[in-house]
Amino acid sequence: MAGIRTPALATAALTSVALLSQTATAAPSTDDRPSLEEVEKKVDDLYRQAESATEKYNAAKEKATKQRKKVDTLLDDVAQRAQKLNDAREQLGTYAAAQYRTGASAPDTATLLLADSPQDYFDQTQLMGRVTDRQKGAVDDYFADQAETMKKRQEASQSLQTLTDSQNDLRTAKAAVQKKLGSARALLSQLTAEEKARLAKIEERKRQEAARKAAELAEQQAAETAAARQESAGASDPAGTGTSTPSSSPSTSTSTSTDSSYATKAERALAFARAQIGKPYVWGATGPDSYDCSGLTQAAWKAAGVSLPRVTYDQVNAGTTVSLSAAQPGDLVFFYADVTHVGIYIGNGMMIHAPKPGAYVREESIYYDGESSIHSVVRPA
């Protein structure tokens, strides 16, 4: 009997293992879910990709706007030239009709016979010569204008094609932004309330670390400034008498003047940027109610009388690159290898920027995403 029951028990055991295996396959354990850190990284990466796509959108939009203006100018020019050709055509028709009515031709012996005197013949000859030259000039001008009009029409056609390409690039960039933002929202929507709370704690730890790094930079900059002042004072009073001799060096005077001019402009730019704090980040926005990162920096420096390009890729080349330790209020701080984010430095390791979708213009440490994310610092004026 024992020999008969054993196979049955073995079969039952194998069946149970198979069922458990199927259950495990059908319903993965919670251990397969990504950690909060992984979710946060994915969301941050998506936002960064969205911001990169936003800058491409901004560039395509700017190109399309410029191309539209060029096309409009060309079409206006073609219309004016077409009207000029119509007027010239009518003038040529008038000449032809006059010749037909009068039978005008080059003066000949018959004209001499009809003239009352040799002087009359001479006067008529001069008149007909002027009319002929005028007609010839009108014909030459007509064909020259016609050729130029054809050239402008071809140029307008090519510009229209370029405009169409720019508009297609604009649509592609817009779709890319929307796709990345949609993916980020979908990831965040899957989090539970507890997970969102834990994610907020992770963000707070990052914020505290960024603040610590900013404080270190502020101390470093303060120490360097103090050392520079002491060195300058020593150079002005080398004997240590307590009196200083004003420097007459032209380079020093120019440098001081430049620094003062920049500080004045930077103060205006920062005053504008501070007034925007609390306004929402909206991709592609340049104010006044919302901004993206480069839209904010462009608007801030425009308030100071300095014209910056629209996108980060161009703004990073619109000034003088300086070291991070030499950063001054008003300088632009760029982030990431692809230069897709920018903020305006306010001192003490802090900046004002439009961070990302769903956030608002705010003051934040330049180390908000780690020291390695800082690309460069540029002084725009």
Phi, psi and omega in degrees: 000321181297324181292337180277323185285331186301313177300324180296317179295320180296319179297318180297319180296317179296322179297318180298318180297319180296317179296318179297322179295318178296319180297318180295324179289320183289326183230090181299151180286163181294346180292340180281346180288146179294149178290167179297322178299320179292320178297315180300317180296317180297317180296315179299319179297320179294318178297321179293320177295323178295321180292322176297316178295328178296317179296324176293322176298315180300317180295317180294322179294317179296318179296317180296321179296315179296320181293324178297317178297319179296316179298316180299318179296316180295318180294322176297318180296316179298318179297317179295320179293323178297320178294321179296320178295320178299317179296318180295321179297319178295320179296317178297322177296323179296318178298315182296318180295321179296318178295323180294319182290321186263349184066026184300137177205184179295137180303142180221195182298325180299321179297320179298320180294327182279341182288145180286334182203163176305326179295320178298318180298316180298317180297317181294321180297315178298317180298312182294326178295318179294319179298317180296315178298322179295318178296316180298318178297321179294320179294315179300316179297321182298311182291327176295316178294323179296317179296319180293323178296318178298320178297317180292325178295319177295319178297319178296320179297316178296321179293324176296321178294319177298321178296318178299317178298318180296320180292325176294318177298323180296315179295320179296315180296320179297317179296323180295318178299311183298323180295314181295318180294321178297319179295320179296315179297321180296319178296314182294327182291341181276351181282145174280169179300321180295319180293322178296322178294319178293323178296322178296323178295321178298317179298321180294321178297319178296321180296317180296320179294320178296320179295322179296316179296323179295320179296321178298316179295319179300318178295318180297314180295321179296319179295318180294322178295316179297318180296321180294320179295320180294319179296320179294320179294322179294323180291327180283333182229069185298334182275353180070032182277349181091356176249151181238147178256121180301136179282137179256012182293125179301322182295321179295317179298317180295317180299316180297318179297317180296315179300317181296318179296317180295317181300322179295314179294318180298322179298320178293317180298318181291324178298319177295313182300319180296326180291344181266354182302133181100348178279147188286150169284127174224123184296135180085359186271143179236018179099178001274351185265342181204162184213155159257181190299309182285335175295323179291312182294323178296314181294321181296313181284336174296323178296338179265005178086015180245127181268117177255151173298169185283320191252160182300322182301328180267324180299327182294341178257004185263054180165198182252128179283133179232163178287159180298322181291340180263008182300139178240156176306133182104338179296155178262131179252122182255151187230150173074154184299329181267009175052059184251006178216151181210146174224168180250122187290137180243000180104163178056034177074014183244160178214167170249130179207163172262103196292301188190169178304138180088352181249179183234158176303131185203165171274139182201156177296143176291350178263021185302333179239026179093151183298325184292343182282344182287123182270307184191168176237131183233134177263111191279351183215000000 
